[in-house]
Every structure is written in C-alpha cells, then in structure tokens.
mmCIF file of C-alpha atoms in Angstrom:
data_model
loop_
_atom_site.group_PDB
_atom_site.id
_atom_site.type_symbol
_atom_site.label_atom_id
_atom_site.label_comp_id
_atom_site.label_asym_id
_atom_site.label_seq_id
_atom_site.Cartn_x
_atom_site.Cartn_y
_atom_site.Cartn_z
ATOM 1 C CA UNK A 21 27.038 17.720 7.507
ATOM 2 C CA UNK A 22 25.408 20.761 7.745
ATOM 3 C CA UNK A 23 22.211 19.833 7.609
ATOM 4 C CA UNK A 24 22.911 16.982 10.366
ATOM 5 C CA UNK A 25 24.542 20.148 12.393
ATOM 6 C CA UNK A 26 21.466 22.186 11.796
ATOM 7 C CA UNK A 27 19.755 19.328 13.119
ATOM 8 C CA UNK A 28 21.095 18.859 16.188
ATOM 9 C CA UNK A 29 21.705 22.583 16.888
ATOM 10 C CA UNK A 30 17.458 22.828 16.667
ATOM 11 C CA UNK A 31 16.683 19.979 19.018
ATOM 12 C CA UNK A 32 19.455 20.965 21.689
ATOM 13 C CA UNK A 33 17.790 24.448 21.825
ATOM 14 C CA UNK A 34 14.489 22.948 22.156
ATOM 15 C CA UNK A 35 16.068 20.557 25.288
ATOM 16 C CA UNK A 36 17.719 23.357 26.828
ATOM 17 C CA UNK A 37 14.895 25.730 26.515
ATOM 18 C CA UNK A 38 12.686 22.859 28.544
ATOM 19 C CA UNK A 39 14.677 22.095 31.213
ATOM 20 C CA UNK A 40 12.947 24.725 33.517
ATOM 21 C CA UNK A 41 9.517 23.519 33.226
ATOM 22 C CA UNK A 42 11.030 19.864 33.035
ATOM 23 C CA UNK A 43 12.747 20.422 36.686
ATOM 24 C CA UNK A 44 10.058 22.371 38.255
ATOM 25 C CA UNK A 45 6.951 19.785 37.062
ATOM 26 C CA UNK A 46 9.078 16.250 35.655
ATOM 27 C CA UNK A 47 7.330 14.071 33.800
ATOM 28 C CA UNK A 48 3.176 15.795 35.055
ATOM 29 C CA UNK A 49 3.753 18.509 32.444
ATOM 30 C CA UNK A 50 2.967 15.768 29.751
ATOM 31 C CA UNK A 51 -0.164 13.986 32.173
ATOM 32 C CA UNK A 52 -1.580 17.079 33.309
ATOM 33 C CA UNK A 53 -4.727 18.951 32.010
ATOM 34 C CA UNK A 54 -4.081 22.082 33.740
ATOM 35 C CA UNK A 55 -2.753 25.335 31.695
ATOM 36 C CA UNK A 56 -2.763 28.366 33.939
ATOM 37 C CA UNK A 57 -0.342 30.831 32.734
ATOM 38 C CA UNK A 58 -1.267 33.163 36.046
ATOM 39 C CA UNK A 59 -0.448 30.445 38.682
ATOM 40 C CA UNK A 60 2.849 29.232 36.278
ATOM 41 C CA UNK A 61 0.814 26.023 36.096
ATOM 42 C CA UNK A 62 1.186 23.807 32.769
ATOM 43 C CA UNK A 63 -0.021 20.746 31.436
ATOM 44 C CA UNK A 64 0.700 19.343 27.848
ATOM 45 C CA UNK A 65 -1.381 16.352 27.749
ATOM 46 C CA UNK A 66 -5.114 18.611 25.869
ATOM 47 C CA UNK A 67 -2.682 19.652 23.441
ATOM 48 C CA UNK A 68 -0.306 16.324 22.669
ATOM 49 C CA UNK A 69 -4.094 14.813 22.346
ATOM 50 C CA UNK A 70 -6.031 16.965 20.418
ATOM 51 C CA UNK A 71 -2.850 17.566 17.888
ATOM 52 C CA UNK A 72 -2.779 13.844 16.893
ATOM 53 C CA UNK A 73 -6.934 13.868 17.159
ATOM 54 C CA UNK A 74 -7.005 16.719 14.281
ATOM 55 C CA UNK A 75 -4.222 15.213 12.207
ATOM 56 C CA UNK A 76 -5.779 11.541 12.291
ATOM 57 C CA UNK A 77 -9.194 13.038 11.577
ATOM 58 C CA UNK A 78 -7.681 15.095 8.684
ATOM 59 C CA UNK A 79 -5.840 12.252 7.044
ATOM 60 C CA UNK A 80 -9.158 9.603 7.247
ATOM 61 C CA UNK A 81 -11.329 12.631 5.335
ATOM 62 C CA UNK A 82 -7.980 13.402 3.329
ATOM 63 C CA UNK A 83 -6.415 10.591 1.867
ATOM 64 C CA UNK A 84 -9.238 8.720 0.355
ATOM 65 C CA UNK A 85 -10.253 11.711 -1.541
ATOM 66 C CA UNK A 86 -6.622 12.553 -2.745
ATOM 67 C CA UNK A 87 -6.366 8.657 -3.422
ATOM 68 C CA UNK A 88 -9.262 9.153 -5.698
ATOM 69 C CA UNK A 89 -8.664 12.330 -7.657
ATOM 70 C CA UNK A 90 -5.241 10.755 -7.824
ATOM 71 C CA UNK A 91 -6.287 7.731 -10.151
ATOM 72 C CA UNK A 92 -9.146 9.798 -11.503
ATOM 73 C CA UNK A 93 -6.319 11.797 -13.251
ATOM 74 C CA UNK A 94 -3.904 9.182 -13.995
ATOM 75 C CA UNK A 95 -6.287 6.382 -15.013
ATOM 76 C CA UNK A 96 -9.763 7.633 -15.914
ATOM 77 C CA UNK A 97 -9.787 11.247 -17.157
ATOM 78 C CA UNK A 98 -8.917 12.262 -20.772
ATOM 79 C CA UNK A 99 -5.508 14.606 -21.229
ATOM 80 C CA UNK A 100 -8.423 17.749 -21.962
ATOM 81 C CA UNK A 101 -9.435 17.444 -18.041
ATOM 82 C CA UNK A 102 -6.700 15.685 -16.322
ATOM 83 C CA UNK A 103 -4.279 18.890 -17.194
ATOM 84 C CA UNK A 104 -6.576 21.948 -16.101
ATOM 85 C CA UNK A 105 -7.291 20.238 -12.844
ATOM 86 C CA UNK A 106 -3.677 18.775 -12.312
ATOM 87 C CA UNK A 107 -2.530 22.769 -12.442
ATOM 88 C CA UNK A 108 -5.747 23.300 -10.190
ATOM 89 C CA UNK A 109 -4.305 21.090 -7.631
ATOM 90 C CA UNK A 110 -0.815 22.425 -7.717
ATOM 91 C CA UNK A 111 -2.538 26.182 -7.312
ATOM 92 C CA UNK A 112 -4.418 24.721 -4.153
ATOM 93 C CA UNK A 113 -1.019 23.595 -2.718
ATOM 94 C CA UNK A 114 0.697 27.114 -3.051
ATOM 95 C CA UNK A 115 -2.210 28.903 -1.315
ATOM 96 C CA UNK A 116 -1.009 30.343 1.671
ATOM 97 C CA UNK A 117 -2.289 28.710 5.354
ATOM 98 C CA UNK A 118 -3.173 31.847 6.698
ATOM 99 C CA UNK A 119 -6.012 32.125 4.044
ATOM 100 C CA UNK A 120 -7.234 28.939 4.500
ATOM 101 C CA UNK A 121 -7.303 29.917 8.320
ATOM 102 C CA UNK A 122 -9.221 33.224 7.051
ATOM 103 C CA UNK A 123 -11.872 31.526 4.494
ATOM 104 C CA UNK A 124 -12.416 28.631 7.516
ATOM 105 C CA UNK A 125 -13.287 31.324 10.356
ATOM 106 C CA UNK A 126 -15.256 34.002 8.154
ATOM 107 C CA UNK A 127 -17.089 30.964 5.389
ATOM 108 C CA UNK A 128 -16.960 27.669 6.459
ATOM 109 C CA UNK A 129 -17.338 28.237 10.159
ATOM 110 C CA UNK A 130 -20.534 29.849 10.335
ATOM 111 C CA UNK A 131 -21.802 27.362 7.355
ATOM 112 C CA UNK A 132 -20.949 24.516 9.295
ATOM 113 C CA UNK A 133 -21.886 25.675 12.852
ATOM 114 C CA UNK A 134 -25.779 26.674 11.454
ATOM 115 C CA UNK A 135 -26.189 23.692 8.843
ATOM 116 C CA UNK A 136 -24.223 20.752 10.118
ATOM 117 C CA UNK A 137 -23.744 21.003 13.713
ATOM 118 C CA UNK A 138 -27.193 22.006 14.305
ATOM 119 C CA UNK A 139 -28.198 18.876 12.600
ATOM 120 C CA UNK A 140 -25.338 16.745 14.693
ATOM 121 C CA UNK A 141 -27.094 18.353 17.785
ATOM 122 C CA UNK A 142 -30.455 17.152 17.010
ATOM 123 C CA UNK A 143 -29.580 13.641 15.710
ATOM 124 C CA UNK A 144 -26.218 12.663 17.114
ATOM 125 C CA UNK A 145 -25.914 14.146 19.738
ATOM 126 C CA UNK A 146 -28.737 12.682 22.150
ATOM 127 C CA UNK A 147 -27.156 8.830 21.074
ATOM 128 C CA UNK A 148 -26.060 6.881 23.317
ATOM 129 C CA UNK A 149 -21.972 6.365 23.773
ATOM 130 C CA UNK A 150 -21.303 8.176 20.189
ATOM 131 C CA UNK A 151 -23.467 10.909 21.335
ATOM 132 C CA UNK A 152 -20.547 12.922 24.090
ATOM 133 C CA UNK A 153 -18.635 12.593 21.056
ATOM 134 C CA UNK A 154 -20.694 15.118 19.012
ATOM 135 C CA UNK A 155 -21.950 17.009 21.942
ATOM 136 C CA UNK A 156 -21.336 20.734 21.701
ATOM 137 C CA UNK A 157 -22.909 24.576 21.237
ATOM 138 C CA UNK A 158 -23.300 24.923 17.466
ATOM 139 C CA UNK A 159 -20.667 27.626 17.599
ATOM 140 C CA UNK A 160 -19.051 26.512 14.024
ATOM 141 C CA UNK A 161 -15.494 26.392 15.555
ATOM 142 C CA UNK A 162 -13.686 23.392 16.851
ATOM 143 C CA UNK A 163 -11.510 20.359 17.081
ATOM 144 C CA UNK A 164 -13.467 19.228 13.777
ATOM 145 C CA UNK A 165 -13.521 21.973 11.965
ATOM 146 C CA UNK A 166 -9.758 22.620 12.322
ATOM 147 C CA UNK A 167 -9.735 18.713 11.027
ATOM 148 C CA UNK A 168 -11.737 19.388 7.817
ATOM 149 C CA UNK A 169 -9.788 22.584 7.150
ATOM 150 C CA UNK A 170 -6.483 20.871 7.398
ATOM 151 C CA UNK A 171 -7.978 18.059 5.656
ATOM 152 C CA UNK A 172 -8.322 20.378 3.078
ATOM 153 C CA UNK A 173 -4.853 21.475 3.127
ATOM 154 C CA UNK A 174 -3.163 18.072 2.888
ATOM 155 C CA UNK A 175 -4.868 16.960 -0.273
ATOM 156 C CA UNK A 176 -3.153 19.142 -2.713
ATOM 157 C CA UNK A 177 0.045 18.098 -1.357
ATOM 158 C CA UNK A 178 -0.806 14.183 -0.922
ATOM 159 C CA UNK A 179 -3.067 14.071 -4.385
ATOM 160 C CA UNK A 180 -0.175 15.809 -6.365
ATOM 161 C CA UNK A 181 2.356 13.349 -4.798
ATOM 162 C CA UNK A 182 0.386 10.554 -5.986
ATOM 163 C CA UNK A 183 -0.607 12.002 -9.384
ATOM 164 C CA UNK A 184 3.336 11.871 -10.101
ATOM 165 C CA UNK A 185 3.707 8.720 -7.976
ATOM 166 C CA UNK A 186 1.389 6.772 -9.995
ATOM 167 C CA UNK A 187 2.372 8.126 -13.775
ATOM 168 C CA UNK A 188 5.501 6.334 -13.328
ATOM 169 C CA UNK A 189 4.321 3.164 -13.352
ATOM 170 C CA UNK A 190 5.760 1.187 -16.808
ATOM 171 C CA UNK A 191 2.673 1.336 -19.738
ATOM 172 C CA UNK A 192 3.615 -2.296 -20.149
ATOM 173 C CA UNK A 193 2.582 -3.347 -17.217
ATOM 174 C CA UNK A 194 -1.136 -1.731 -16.784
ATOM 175 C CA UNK A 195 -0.989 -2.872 -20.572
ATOM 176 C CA UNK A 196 -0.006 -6.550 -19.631
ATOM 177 C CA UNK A 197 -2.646 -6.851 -17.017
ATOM 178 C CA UNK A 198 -5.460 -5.423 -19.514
ATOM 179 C CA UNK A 199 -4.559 -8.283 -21.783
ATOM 180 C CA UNK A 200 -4.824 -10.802 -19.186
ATOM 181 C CA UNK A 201 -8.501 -9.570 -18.581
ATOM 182 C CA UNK A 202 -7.855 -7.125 -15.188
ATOM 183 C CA UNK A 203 -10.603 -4.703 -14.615
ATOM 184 C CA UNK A 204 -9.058 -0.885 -14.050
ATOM 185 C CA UNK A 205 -9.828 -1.429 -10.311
ATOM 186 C CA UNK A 206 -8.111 -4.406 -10.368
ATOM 187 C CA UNK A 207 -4.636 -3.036 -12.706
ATOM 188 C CA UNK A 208 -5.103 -0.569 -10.337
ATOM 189 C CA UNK A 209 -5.535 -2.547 -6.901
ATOM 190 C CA UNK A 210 -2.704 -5.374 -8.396
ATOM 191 C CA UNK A 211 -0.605 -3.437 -10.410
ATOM 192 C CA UNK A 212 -0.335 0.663 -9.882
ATOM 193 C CA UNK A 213 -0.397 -0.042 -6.001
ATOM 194 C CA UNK A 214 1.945 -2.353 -5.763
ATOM 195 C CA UNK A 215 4.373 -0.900 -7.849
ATOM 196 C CA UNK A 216 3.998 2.617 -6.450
ATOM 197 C CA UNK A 217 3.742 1.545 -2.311
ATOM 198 C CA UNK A 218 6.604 3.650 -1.398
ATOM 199 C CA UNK A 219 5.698 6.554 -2.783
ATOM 200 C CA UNK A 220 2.088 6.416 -1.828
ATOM 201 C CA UNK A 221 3.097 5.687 1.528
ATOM 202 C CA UNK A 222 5.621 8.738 1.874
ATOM 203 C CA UNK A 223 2.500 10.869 -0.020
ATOM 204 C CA UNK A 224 0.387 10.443 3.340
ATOM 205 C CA UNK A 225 3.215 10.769 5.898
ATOM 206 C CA UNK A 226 3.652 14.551 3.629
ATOM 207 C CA UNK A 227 0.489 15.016 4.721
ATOM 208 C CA UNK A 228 0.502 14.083 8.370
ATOM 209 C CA UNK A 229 3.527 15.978 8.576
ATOM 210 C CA UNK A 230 1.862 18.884 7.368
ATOM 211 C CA UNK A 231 -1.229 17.825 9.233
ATOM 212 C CA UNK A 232 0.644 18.168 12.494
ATOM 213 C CA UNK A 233 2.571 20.945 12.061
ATOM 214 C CA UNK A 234 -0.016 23.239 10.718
ATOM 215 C CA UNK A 235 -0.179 26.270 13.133
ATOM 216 C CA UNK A 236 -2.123 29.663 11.466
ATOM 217 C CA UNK A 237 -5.052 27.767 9.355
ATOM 218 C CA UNK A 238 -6.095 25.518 12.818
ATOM 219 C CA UNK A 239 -5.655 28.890 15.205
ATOM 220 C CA UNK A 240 -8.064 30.334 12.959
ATOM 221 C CA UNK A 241 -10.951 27.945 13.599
ATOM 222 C CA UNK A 242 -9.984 25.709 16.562
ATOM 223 C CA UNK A 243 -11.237 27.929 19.246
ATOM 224 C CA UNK A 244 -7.994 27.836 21.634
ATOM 225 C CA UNK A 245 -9.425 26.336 24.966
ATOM 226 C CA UNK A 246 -6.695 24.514 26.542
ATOM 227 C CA UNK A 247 -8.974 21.471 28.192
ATOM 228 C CA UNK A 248 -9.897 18.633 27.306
ATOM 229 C CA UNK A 249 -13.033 17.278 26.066
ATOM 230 C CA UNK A 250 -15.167 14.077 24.848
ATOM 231 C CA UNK A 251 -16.836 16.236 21.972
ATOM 232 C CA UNK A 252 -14.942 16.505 18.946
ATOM 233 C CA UNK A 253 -17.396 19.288 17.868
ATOM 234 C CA UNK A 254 -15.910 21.411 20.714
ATOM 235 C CA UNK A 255 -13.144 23.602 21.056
ATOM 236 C CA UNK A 256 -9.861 22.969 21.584
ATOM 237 C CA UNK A 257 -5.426 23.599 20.879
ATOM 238 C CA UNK A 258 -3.005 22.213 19.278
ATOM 239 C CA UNK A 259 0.380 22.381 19.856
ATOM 240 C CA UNK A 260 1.351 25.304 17.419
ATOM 241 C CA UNK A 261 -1.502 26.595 17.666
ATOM 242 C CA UNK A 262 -0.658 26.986 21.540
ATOM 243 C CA UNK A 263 2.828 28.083 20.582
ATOM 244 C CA UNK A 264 1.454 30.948 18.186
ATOM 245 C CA UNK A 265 -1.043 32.258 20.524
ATOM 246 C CA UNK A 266 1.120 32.603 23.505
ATOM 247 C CA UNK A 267 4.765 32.680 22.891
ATOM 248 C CA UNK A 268 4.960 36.770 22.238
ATOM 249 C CA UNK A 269 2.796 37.155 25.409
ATOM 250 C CA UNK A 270 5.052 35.107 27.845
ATOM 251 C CA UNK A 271 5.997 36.726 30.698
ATOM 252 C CA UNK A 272 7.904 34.650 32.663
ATOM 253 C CA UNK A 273 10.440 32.074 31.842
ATOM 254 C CA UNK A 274 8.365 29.051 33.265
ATOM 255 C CA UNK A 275 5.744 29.795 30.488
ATOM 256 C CA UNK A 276 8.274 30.558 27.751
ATOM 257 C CA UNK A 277 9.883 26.625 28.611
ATOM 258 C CA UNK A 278 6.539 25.149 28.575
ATOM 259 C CA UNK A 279 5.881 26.305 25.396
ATOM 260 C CA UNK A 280 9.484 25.269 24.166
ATOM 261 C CA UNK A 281 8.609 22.057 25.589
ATOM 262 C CA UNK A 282 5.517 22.126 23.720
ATOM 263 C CA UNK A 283 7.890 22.817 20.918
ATOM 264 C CA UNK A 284 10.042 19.515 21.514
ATOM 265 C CA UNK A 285 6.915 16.982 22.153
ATOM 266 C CA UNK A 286 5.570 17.954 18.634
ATOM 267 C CA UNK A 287 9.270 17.299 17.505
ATOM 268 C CA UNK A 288 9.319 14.126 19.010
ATOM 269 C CA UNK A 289 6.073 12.635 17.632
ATOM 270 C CA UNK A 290 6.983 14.195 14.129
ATOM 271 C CA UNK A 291 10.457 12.114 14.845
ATOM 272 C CA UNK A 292 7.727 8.773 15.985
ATOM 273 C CA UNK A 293 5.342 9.280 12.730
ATOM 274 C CA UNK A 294 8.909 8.867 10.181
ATOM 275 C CA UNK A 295 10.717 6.284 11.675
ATOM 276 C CA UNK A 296 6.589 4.008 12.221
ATOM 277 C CA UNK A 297 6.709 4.939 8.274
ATOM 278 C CA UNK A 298 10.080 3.631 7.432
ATOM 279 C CA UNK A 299 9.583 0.676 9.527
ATOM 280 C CA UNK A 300 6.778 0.283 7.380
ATOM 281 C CA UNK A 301 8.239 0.855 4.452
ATOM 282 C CA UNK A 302 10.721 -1.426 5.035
ATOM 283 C CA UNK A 303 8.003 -4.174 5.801
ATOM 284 C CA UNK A 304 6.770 -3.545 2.998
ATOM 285 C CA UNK A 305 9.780 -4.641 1.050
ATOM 286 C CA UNK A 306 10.392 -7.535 2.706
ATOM 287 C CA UNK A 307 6.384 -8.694 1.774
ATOM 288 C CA UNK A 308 7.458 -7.882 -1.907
ATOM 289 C CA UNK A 309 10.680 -9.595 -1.933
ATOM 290 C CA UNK A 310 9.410 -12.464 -0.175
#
C-alpha cells in the first residue's frame, strides 16, 4: 500500500506541477521545437525524440554485446575466467554515472570527435540519404556519443542479469540436448533461450529503463542544444538532461511546469516501455503454452 501511495503521490505532483504550461500552450508543448526560456516559450517534442533516439541507439550497441559476454561466461569460459570477469562486471555496474559522464567528456569525446567522426565526415557524410544522418562538426560531443556512453552503462546491468538468468537453466536439459547431437549455438538458441525468455526480456527493459532515465553521464557529453536535427553526430537533450541543466535556474513558474512536464512525459513513456514488455511477455507465454 505504501508503495502504491508513493506512487500515486509522485505522478499527481508531476500533473499538478504541469498544469500551467498545459493551460497556457495545450497539447503544442509536446509538437513544438521551440525552447526559449526568455520569451516563456517551450516545446518538448527535440527532447521526447532525441531521449528515445539515445536509448534505442544504446540498447542496439548494448544488448548484443551483453548477450554475448553473457553466454561467453555461462557456456564457453572455464570457472578460472568466468569468475574474475563476472566480479569485473558487477564493479562496472556500481561505478557511479557521474564518472562515466566525466571519463566520456575529458577521454572518449575528444578520441572520438578526432578519430571517428573525422572519418564519418569524410566517408559518410557526403552519401546520399544516410549522409544528413552523419553530418556534423567533428566536435566529439553528441546525440551518439551520449548513446555509446550509455550503451556502456547498460551492459553491466543487462550482462549481469543474464549471467544469473541463464545459470539457472536445469544441467539436464543443456545435457539432454548435447546427447541428442545440438551444437552449443543450437542448446543455446533451443534450449537456454527458451527457457530463460522472461528473464532475458526483463534484462533489456533494465536497461532501457536505465537507458532513459540516465541524466548526469548524457549531460556530460550530449552537448545540450534544445533543436532538433537529422545528424545523429550532432548535439542535442534529453529529457533529464534538460531537467538537470535548468531546473535550479528557473525563474518563472511557466519554465519550472515545463520542465515538470518534461518530468511527466519521461514518466509516461517509462509507464509505455513496461506495460509493451509485459504484453510481450505475456505473448510470449501463450507461444510456449501453445
């Protein structure tokens, strides 16, 4: 009960807290481009986009590679290596977002902007139709970096998920399929997925959770322009990162309920992403059963 009253008490502060911006703009603050803090102007819609373009991007670099260390350590690698880098994992997943945010702006950035993105300039960028999407200064910063950092930041959490997903699966049956002649990809494909769907599937929505959410780490490296823009290379906000660069700076009560408002659309889509995975999920039983 008290967590279903903590609940509710959260969302009707963030409904309350966006009725001003909600009455003086309706339904435009979620279509519009426009954020101009001086005029009282606001528009949601860079944000709401470029928050689901870094968590999607995040979770396609993300998951297969936590998919993969996953079964290296469960089915491939001997006890002497899967242990060391099992604990390695689980010490990536307590590190602080704030330092990723800190090694991404002051390492990887400049890396990135001077090796890759030069090279996406020269080569990408002058395609045809792909090209706008890789079009940008080599400044290091950006939509994509903020998705490779987060990236990053979500496989810890969805690889160690996985790891202990996947070790519960019954000896007897890998065993049963070896006998029968299975490859490993295939015990793993036919058996180990199967048997572990649920939890695999609740493994990635951890990490687009996370991905979503994530405010300090993408600040760091996104680059904070509220527009938007066909280049995934440029910069851009999310919304907490919009929320944690603005909200001790707002000065008048229009911008602090646009930013609460900001506040309830990421609350809403977080709400969207579980109940698409438990529809899922369910689906997914139904398959099995049937």
């Amino acid at each position: 009960m008290f967590v279903l009253v903590l609940l509710v008490a959260i969302l009707a502060f963030l409904v309350v807290g966006s009725i001003p911006v909600l009455k003086n703009q309706g339904l435009g603050f979620f279509i519009s481009a426009e954020w101009n803090p001086v005029t009282d102007v606001y528009g949601a819609l860079p944000a709401i986009i470029q928050t689901l373009i870094t968590a999607v991007i995040a979770l396609l670099i993300g998951v297969p590679v936590s998919f993969g260390i996953a079964i290296f350590l469960t089915e491939l690698a001997p006890a002497w290596i899967a242990r060391p880098v099992g604990v390695a994992i689980e010490m990536l997943a307590a590190i602080p977002s704030i330092i990723y945010g800190m090694w991404g702006l002051f390492v990887f950035a400049p890396t990135f902007g001077t090796v890759i993105q030069r090279w996406v300039m020269a080569n990408l960028a002058p395609l045809p139709v792909i090209g706008p999407l890789f079009a940008s200064p080599p400044m290091g910063i950006g939509i994509f970096t903020a998705s490779i950092i987060l990236a990053i930041m979500i496989v810890p959490f969805i690889t160690a998920m996985m790891r202990d997903v996947f070790t519960t699966v019954p000896a007897v049956l890998k065993e049963s399929a070896y006998g029968l002649g299975c490859t490993r990809w295939e015990v793993v494909y036919r058996i180990v997925l199967p048997y572990c769907r649920a939890g695999t599937v609740g493994a990635v929505m951890l990490g687009l959770g996370r991905a979503l959410g994530e405010t300090m780490a993408v600040t760091f490296v996104i680059g904070n322009s509220h527009r938007l823009t066909a280049s995934i290379m440029g910069p851009g906000a999310t919304i907490s990162s919009s929320i944690a660069n603005e909200f001790v700076e707002a000065d008048s009560k229009l911008h602090t309920s646009a930013l609460v408002t900001l506040g309830l659309t990421l609350f809403v889509i977080t709400f969207i992403v579980l109940a698409v995975a438990r529809l899922f999920l369910l689906r997914l039983k139904k398959q099995a059963g049937h």
